[in-house]
XYZ file of C-alpha atoms in Angstrom:
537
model
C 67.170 -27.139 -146.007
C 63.345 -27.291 -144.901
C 60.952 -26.580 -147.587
C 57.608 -25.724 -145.281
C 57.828 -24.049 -141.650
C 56.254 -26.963 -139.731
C 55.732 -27.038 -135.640
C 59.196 -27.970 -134.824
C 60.901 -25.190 -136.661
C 58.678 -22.667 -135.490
C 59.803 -24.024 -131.489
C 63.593 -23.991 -133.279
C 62.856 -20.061 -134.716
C 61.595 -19.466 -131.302
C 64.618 -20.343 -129.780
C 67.381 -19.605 -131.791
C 65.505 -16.054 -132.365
C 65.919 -15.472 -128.254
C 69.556 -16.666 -128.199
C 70.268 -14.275 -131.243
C 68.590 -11.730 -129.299
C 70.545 -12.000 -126.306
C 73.413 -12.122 -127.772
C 72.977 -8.480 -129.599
C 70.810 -7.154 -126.836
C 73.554 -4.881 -125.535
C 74.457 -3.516 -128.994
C 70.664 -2.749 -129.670
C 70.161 -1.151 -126.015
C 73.083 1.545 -127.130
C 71.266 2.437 -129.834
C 68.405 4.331 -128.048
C 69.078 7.767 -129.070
C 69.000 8.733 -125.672
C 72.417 9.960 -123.073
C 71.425 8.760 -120.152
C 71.813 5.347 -118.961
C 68.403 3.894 -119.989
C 68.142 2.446 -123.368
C 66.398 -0.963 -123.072
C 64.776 -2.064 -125.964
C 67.146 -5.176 -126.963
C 66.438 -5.649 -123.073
C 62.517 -5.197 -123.885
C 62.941 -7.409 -126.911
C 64.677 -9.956 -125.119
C 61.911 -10.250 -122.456
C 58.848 -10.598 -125.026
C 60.892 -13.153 -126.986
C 61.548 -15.132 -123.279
C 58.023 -15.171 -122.924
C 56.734 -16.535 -125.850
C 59.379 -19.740 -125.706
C 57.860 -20.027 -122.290
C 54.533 -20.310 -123.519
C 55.596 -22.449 -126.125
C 57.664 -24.430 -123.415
C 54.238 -24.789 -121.324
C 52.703 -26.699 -124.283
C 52.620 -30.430 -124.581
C 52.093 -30.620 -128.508
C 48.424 -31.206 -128.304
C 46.044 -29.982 -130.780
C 42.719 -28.421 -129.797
C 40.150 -30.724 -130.809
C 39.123 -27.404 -133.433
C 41.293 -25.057 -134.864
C 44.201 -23.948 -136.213
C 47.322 -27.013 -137.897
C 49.991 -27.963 -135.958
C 52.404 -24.795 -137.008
C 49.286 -23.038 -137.002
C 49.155 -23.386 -133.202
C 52.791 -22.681 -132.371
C 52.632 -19.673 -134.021
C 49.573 -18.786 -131.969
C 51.451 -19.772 -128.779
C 54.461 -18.112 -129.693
C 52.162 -14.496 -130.936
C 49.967 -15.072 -127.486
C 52.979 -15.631 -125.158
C 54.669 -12.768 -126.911
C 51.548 -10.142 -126.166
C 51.718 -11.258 -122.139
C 55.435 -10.868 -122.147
C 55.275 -7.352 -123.995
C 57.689 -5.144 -122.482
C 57.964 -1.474 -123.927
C 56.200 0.023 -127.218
C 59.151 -2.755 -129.108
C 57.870 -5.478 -127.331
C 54.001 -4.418 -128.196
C 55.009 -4.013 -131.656
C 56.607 -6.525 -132.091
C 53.709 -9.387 -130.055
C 51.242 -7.909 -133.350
C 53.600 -8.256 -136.042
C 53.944 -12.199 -134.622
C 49.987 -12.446 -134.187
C 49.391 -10.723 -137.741
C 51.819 -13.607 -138.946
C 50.452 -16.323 -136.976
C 46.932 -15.501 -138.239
C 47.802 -16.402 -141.632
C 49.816 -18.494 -141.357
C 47.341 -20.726 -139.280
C 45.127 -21.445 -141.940
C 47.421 -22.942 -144.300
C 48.003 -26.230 -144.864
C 51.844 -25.505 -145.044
C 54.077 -23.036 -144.817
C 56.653 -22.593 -147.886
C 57.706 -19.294 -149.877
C 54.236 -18.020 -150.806
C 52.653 -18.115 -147.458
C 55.846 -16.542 -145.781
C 55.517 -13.707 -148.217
C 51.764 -13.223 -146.982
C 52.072 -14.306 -143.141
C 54.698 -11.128 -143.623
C 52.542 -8.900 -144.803
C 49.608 -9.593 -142.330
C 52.266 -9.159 -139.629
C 53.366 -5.772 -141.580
C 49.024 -4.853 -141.267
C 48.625 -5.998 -137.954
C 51.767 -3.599 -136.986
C 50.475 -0.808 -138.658
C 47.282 -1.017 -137.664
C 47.920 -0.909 -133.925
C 50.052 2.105 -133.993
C 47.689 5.762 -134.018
C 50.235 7.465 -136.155
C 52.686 5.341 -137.999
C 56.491 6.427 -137.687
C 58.848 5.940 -141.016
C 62.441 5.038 -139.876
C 60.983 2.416 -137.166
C 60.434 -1.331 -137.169
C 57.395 -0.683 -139.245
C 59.156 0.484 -142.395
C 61.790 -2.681 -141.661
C 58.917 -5.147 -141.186
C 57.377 -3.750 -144.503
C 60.129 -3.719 -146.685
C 61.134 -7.553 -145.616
C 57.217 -8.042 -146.527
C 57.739 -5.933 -149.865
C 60.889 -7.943 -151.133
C 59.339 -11.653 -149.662
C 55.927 -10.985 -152.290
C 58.109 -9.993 -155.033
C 60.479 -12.828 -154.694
C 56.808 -14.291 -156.272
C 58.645 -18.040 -155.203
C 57.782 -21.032 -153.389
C 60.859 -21.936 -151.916
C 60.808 -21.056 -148.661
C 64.261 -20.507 -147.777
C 64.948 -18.312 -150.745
C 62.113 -15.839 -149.721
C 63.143 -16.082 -145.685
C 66.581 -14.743 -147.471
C 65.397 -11.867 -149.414
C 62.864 -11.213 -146.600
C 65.858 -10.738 -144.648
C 68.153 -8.759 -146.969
C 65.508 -6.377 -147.753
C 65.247 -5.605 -143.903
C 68.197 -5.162 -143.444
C 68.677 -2.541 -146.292
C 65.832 -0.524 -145.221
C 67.459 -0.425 -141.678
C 70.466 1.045 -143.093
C 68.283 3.485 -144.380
C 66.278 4.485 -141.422
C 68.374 7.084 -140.590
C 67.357 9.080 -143.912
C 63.937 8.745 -142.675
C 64.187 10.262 -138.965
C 66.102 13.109 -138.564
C 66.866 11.699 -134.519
C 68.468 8.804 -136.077
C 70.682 10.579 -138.248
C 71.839 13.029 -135.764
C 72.611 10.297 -133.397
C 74.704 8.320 -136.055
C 72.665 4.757 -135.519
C 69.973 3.043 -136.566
C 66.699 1.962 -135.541
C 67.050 0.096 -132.196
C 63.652 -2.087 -132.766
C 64.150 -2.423 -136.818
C 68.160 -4.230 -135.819
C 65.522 -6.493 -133.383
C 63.633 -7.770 -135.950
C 66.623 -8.085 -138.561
C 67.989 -10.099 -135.810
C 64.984 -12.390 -135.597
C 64.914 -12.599 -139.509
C 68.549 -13.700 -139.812
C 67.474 -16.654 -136.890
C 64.898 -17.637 -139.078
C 67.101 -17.966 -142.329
C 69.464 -19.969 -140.085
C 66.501 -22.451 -138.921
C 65.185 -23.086 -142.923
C 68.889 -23.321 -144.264
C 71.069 -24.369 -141.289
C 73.644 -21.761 -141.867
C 73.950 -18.677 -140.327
C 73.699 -15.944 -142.722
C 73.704 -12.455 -139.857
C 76.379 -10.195 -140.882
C 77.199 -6.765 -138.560
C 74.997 -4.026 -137.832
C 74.288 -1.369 -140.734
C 75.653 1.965 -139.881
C 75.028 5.459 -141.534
C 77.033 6.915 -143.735
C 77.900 9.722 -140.801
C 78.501 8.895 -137.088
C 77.404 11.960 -134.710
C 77.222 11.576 -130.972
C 73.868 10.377 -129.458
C 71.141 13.298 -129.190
C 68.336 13.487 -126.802
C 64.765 13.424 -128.450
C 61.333 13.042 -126.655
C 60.605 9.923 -125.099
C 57.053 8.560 -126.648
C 53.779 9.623 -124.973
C 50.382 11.203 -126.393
C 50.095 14.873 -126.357
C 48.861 16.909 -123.125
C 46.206 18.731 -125.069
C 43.952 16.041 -125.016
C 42.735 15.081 -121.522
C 40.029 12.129 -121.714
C 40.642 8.100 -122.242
C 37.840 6.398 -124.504
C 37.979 2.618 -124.589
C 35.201 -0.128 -125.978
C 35.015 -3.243 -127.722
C 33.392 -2.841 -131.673
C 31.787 -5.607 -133.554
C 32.540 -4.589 -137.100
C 33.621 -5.396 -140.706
C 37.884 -4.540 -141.505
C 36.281 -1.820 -143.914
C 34.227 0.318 -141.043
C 36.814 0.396 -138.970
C 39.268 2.203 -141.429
C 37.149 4.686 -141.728
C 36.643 4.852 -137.432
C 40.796 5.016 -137.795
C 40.629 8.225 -139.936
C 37.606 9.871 -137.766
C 39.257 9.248 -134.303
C 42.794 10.156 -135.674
C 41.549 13.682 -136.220
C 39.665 13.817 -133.075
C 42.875 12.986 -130.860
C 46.117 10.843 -130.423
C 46.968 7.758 -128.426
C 44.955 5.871 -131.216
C 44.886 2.219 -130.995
C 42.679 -0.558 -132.349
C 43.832 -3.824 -132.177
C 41.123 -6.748 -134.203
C 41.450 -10.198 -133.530
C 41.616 -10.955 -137.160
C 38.350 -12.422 -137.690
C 36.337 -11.987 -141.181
C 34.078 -10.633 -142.543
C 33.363 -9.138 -138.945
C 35.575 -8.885 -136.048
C 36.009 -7.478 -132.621
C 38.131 -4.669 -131.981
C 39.691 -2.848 -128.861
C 39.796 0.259 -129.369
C 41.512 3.244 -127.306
C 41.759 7.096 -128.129
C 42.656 10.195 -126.249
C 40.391 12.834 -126.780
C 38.588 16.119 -126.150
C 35.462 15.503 -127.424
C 33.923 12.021 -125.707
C 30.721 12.250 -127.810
C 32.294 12.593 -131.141
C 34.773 9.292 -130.668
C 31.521 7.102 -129.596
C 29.695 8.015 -132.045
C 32.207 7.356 -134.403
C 32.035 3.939 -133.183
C 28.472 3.952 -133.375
C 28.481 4.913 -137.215
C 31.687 1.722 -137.480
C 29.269 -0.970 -136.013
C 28.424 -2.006 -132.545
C 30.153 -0.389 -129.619
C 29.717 -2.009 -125.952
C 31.815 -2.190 -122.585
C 32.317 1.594 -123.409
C 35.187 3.082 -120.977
C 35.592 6.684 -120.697
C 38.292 8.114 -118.092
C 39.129 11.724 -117.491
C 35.964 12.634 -118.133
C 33.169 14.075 -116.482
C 30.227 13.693 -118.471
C 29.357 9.937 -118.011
C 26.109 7.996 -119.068
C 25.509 7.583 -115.516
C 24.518 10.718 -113.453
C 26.841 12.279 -111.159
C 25.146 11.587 -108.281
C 25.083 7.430 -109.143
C 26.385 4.618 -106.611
C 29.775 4.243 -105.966
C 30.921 1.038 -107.414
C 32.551 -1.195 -104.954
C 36.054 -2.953 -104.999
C 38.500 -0.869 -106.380
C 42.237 -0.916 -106.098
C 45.603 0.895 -107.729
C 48.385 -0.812 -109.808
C 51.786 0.953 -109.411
C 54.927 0.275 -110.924
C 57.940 1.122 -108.936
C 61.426 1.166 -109.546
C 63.187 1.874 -105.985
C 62.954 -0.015 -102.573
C 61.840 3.274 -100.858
C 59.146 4.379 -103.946
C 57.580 0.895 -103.545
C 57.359 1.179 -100.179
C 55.506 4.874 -100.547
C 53.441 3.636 -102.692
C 52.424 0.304 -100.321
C 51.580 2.382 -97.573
C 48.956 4.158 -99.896
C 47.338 1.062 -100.311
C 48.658 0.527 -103.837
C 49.440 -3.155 -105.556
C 53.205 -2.867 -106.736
C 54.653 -4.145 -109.973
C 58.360 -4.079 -110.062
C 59.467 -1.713 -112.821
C 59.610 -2.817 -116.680
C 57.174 -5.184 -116.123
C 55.514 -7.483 -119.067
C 52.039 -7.492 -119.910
C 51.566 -10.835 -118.114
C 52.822 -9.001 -114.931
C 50.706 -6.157 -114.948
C 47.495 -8.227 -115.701
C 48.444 -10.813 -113.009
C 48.839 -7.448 -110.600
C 45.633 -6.309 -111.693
C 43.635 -9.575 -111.367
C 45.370 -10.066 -107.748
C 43.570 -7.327 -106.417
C 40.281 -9.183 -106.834
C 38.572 -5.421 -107.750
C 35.936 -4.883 -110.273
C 37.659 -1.194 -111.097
C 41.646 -0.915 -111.110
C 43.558 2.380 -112.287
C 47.038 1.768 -113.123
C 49.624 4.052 -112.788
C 52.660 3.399 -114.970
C 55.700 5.795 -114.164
C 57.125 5.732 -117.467
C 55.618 6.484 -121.203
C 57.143 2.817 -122.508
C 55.167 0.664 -119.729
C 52.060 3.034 -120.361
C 51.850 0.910 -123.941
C 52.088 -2.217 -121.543
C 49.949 -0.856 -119.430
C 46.966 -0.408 -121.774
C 47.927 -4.090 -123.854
C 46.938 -4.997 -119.997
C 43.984 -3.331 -119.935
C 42.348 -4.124 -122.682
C 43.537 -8.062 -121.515
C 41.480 -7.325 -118.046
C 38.298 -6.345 -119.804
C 38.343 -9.857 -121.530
C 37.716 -10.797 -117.620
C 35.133 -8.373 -116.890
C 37.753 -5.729 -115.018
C 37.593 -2.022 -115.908
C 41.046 -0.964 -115.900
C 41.883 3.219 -116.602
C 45.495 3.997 -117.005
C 46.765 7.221 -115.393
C 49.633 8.317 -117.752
C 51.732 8.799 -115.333
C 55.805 9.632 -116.694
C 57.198 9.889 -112.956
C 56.843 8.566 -109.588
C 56.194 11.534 -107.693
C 52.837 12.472 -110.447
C 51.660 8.715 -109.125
C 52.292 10.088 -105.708
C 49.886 13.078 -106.441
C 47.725 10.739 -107.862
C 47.202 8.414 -105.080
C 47.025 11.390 -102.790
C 43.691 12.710 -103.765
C 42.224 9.155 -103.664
C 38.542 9.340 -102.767
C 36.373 6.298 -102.114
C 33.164 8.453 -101.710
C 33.739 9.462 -105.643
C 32.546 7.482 -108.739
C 35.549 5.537 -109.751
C 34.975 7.415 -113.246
C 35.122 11.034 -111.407
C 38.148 9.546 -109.254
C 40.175 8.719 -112.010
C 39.676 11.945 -113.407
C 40.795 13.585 -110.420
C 43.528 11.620 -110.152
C 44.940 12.684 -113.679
C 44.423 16.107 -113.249
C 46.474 15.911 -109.704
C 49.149 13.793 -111.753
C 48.964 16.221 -114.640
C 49.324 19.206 -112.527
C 52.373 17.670 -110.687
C 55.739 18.386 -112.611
C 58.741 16.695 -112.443
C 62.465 16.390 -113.135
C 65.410 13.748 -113.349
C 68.611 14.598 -112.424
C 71.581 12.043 -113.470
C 75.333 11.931 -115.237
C 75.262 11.386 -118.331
C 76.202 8.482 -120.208
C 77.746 9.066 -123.570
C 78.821 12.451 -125.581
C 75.625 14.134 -127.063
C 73.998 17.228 -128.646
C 71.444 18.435 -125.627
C 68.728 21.091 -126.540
C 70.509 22.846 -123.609
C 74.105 21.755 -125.613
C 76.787 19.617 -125.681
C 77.236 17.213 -122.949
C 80.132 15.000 -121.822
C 80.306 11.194 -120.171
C 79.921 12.317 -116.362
C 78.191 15.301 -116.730
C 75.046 16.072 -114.367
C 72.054 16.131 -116.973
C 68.813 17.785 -115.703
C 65.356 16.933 -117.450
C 62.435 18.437 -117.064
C 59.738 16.366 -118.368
C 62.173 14.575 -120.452
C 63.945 17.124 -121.890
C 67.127 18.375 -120.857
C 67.133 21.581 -119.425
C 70.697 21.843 -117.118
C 74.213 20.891 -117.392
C 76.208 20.902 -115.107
C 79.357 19.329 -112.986
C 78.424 19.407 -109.735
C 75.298 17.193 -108.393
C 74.016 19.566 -105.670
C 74.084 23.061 -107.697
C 72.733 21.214 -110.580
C 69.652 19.834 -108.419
C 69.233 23.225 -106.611
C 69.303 24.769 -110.050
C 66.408 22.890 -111.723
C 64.447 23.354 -108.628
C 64.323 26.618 -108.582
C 64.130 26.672 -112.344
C 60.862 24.835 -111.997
C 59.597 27.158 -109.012
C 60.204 29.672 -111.232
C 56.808 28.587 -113.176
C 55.089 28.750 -109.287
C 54.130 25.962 -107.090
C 53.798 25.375 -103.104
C 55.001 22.180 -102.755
C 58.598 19.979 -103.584
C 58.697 16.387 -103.667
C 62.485 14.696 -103.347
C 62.998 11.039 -103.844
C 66.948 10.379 -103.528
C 68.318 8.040 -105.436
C 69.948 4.774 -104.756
C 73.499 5.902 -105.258
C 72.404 9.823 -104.447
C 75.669 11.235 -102.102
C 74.691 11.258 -98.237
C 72.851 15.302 -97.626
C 71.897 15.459 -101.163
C 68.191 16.214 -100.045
C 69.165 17.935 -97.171
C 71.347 20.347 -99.287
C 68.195 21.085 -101.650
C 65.524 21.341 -98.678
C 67.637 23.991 -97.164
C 68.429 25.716 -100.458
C 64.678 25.862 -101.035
C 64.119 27.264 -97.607
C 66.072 29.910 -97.978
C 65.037 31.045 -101.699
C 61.948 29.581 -101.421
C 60.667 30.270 -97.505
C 56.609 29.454 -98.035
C 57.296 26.401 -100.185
C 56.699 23.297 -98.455
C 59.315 20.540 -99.108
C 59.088 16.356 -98.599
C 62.027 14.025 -98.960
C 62.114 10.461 -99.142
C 64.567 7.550 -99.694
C 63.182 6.509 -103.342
C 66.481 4.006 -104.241
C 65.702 4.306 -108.008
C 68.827 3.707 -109.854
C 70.160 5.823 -112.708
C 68.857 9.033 -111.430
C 70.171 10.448 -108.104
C 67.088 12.429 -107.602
C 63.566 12.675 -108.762
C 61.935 16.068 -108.440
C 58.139 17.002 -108.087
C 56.459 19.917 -108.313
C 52.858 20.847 -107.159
């Protein structure tokens, strides 16, 4: 039994947390409420967790000369190595509930069941606080109700509150599915919630030296797996604001509320400082004006970043700014090599926070635009962002959800432009560029287009099912000309890695003959999972 969490067991928690991990990371992939073969956050989980023992790993047990105690410090390593490793909106989450922790934590003298209790609930805040519109059902109500049950266990005996901690998270994950209705169709529980159980339960083992994890709560009802909408900000608001704020914990709560009913996408992320911190803060919105000011009214804005937007504090007709470049990430031999010979930097897909900012940094340019491909790595994508302005790099993310939007992205490229008016252009190309997924599915589910089977083709259409089918070629002739159906003049094709020989040949000449004045382009894209990618301009 330990009594305090000193350095060592925070390297042990570290640890046995990443083995527990990987040894549930398939059971938590299959619990994405999603049929097709792409569930990934035990996967995500696992890779944020890797990270921060790495950066733990890198560390030869010496103190800064100033600063934080000895556990103090590990938990810093473990929270900063965690944020660089971030892989998927789980990962991000899951980097500031171990920084809210480590923060205060660090300034304790020791650790025992008091100071677990409140390390928990500054993890719970930190979580919270980073996410625009908190979610019941998610890790956040599991990370609260272990925070809930570890202050009213009111004890100093650490391993006694790392228990209840952990028995209270695991009840409200057995409850999650009463909170979102996705859950409860699907029959499972929330994927990121069994994460952190997971890493609670490793924790009880470290303080007691018995292992204490039982199974998986399921709800009371087991339905088959139902498609829901992937996470990503809303299309009706078409401008990026970013910018540092020095200001007091109590301004910015009141910049939260203003900026929450000016848009979505709403981050701010402090570094924990009192009575005045700095803040990153990022909002989608409409009105540009309105969200600075807000910050104005919260304290002091600076590095302001707008993107999307044409009505900049420069003038339209200022300098160009020199050294710019493009971040892609590309999952596919043949995408990667599209995107190369458009001059892009390439980041293999799923990549960690780490990654993308290394990619970024490589490029040696003063303005980057990153183009993500998928609304999970967009989260990444902007923890990277706001980790490149730290160097004095202005980075705008493109929310890109497909390869072939990045593709209509890069195509209007103009080096004459403002990099401000660029990126704009670049969105609205990428915006006005539809797309679709064809694959089989994975497991039995309830479609919005109905019931599918294990082998089924699945068509999406911006992420939502729209075709089912049985055979691969009708169904990707179908959605094609579902989609021209809405108008456009050009097709896009990227065949998959384990697409059937003619598959794009099939739909080129299909389109040619319903379709005679639209123009069609196929390429060898050798994503997996999805025989063909569609795009639609």
């Amino acid at each position: 039994m330990l009594d305090t969490l000193d350095a060592a067991a925070v390297r042990r928690w570290c640890a046995s947390g990443l083995a527990a991990l990987k040894r549930h990371q398939g059971e938590i992939d299959q619990l994405n409420v999603y049929p097709v073969p792409d569930g990934d956050t035990g996967t995500n989980l696992v890779l944020t967790l890797t990270s921060a023992q790495q950066a733990l790993a890198m560390d030869l047990d010496t103190l800064p000369d100033s600063g934080p105690t000895a556990h103090g410090h590990a938990l810093r390593l473990m929270a900063q190595g965690a944020l660089l490793g971030a892989r998927g909106n789980s990962g991000v989450i899951l980097s500031q509930i171990l920084r809210g922790f480590a923060d205060q934590a660090a300034g304790v003298s020791a650790v025992r069941g008091r100071e677990l209790a409140a390390a928990l609930r500054s993890g719970t805040t930190a979580a919270y606080t980073a996410v625009s519109r908190p979610v019941e059902g998610t890790v956040l109500t599991v990370v609260a109700a272990a925070a809930a049950a570890a202050e009213g266990a009111d004890s100093d005996d650490l391993p006694v509150v790392a228990g209840v901690a952990a028995r209270a998270a695991a009840e409200a994950l057995a409850r999650t599915p009463e909170q979102l209705p996705a859950l409860a169709r699907a029959g499972v529980v929330d994927a990121g919630g069994r994460g952190l159980c997971v890493l609670l339960d490793a924790l009880v083992e470290v303080l007691t030296g018995e292992s204490t994890a039982g199974p998986a709560p399921t709800p009371r009802s087991a339905r088959p797996a139902a498609t829901v909408a992937r996470e990503t900000g809303s299309d009706e608001y078409a401008y990026e604001v970013q910018f540092l704020l020095d200001a007091p914990a109590e301004a910015v709560d009141g910049l939260r509320r203003a900026l929450d009913a000016l848009g979505d996408s709403l981050v701010v992320v402090g570094d924990g400082r009192e009575p005045e911190g700095t803040w990153n803060v990022h909002v989608h919105v409409n009105d540009v004006g309105a969200a600075v000011e807000a910050g104005v009214a919260a304290g002091r804005p600076y590095r302001i970043s707008v993107t999307r937007f044409a009505d900049q504090s420069e003038s339209p007709s200022g300098p160009v700014v020199a050294g710019r470049a493009a971040v892609v990430v590309a999952t596919g031999g043949g995408i990667a090599e599209l995107f190369a010979a458009e001059g892009a930097t390439v980041v293999p897909g799923n990549p960690s926070t780490g990654e993308l900012l290394d990619a970024v940094r490589s490029t040696g340019a003063a303005r980057v635009v990153v183009l993500p491909n998928d609304a999970n790595t967009e989260a990444v994508a902007s923890a990277a962002a706001r980790e490149a302005h730290r160097h004095g790099i202005k980075v705008s993310v493109v929310p890109t959800r497909s390869p072939v939007q990045a593709l209509a992205a890069l195509a209007v490229r103009d080096g004459d432009r403002r990099f401000e008016d660029d990126v704009i252009a670049m969105a609205e190309a990428a915006g006005a560029c539809r797309y679709a997924e064809v694959c089989h599915a994975s497991r039995e589910a309830l479609t919005v287009a109905g019931p599918c089977r294990p082998g089924d083709v699945l068509a999406l259409v911006e992420g939502e099912v729209h075709l089912i089918g049985t055979d691969l070629t009708d169904t990707c002739a179908a959605v094609v000309d579902r989609m021209l159906g809405g108008g456009g003049e050009m097709v896009t094709l990227l065949a998959g890695v384990d697409a059937p020989a003619g598959l794009t040949d099939a739909v080129r000449a299909h389109v040619a003959r319903r379709w005679p004045f639209v123009e069609v382009h196929a390429y060898p894209g050798g994503q997996p999972f999805y025989p063909l990618l569609v795009g639609i301009e």
